[in-house]
Short mmCIF file of C-alpha atoms in Angstrom, two decimals:
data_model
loop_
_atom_site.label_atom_id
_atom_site.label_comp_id
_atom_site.label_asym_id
_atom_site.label_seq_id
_atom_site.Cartn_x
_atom_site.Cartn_y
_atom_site.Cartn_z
CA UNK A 1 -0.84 3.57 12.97
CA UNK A 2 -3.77 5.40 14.24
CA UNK A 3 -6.31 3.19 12.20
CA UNK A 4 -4.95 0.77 12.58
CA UNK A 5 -5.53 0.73 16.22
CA UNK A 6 -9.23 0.72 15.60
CA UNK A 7 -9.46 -1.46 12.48
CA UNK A 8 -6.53 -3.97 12.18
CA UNK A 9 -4.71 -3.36 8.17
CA UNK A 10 -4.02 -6.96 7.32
CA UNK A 11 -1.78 -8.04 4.24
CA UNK A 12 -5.11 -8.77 2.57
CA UNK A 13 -6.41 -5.10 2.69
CA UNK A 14 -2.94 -3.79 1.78
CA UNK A 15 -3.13 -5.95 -1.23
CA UNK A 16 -6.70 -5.09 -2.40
CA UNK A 17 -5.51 -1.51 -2.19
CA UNK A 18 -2.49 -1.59 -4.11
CA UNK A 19 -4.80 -3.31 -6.91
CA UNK A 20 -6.61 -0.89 -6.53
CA UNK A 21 -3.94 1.43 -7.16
CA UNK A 22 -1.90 -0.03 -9.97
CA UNK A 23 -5.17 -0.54 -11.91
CA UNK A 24 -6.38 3.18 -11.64
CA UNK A 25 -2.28 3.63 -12.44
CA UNK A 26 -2.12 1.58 -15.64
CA UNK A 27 -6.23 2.75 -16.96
CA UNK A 28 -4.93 6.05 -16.78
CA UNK A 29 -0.94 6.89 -17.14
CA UNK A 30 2.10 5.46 -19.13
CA UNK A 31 5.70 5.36 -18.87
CA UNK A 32 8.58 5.34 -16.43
CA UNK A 33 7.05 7.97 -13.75
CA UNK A 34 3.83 5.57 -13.80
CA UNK A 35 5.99 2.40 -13.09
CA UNK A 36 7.86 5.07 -10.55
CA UNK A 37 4.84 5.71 -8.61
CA UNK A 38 3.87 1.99 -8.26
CA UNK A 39 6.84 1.16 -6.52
CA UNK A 40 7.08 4.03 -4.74
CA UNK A 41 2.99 2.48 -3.30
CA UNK A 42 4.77 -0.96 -3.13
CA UNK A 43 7.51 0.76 -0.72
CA UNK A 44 4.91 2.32 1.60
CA UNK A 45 2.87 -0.42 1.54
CA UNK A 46 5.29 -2.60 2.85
CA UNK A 47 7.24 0.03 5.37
CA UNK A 48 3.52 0.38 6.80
CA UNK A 49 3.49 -3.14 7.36
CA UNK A 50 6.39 -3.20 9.29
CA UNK A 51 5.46 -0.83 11.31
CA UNK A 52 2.25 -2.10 12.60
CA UNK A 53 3.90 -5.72 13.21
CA UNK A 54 6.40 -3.94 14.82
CA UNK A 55 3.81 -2.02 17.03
CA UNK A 56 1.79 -4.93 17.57
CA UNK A 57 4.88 -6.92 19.24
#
């Protein structure tokens, strides 16, 4: 919430980074806990979201 304050986290940045994340997932791991982990980013992504539209209100 903190950065947010002094650079505003749009949907677009929270989608670069979860590229970013499921691509550095898939180049390097397999299998359920790798599918676990990217919904598990997918979750916090979006509770994060919430939050800050929630703040910003």
């Amino acid at each position: 919430m903190d950065i947010d304050k002094k650079e505003h986290l749009t949907p677009e940045l929270f989608k670069i980074w979860l590229h970013h994340f499921y691509t550095t997932v898939d180049e390097n791991f397999i299998g359920e806990k790798a599918e676990q982990i990217k919904t598990q980013a997918l979750s916090i992504a979006t509770i994060m979201q919430i939050k800050i539209i929630q703040q910003n209100e």
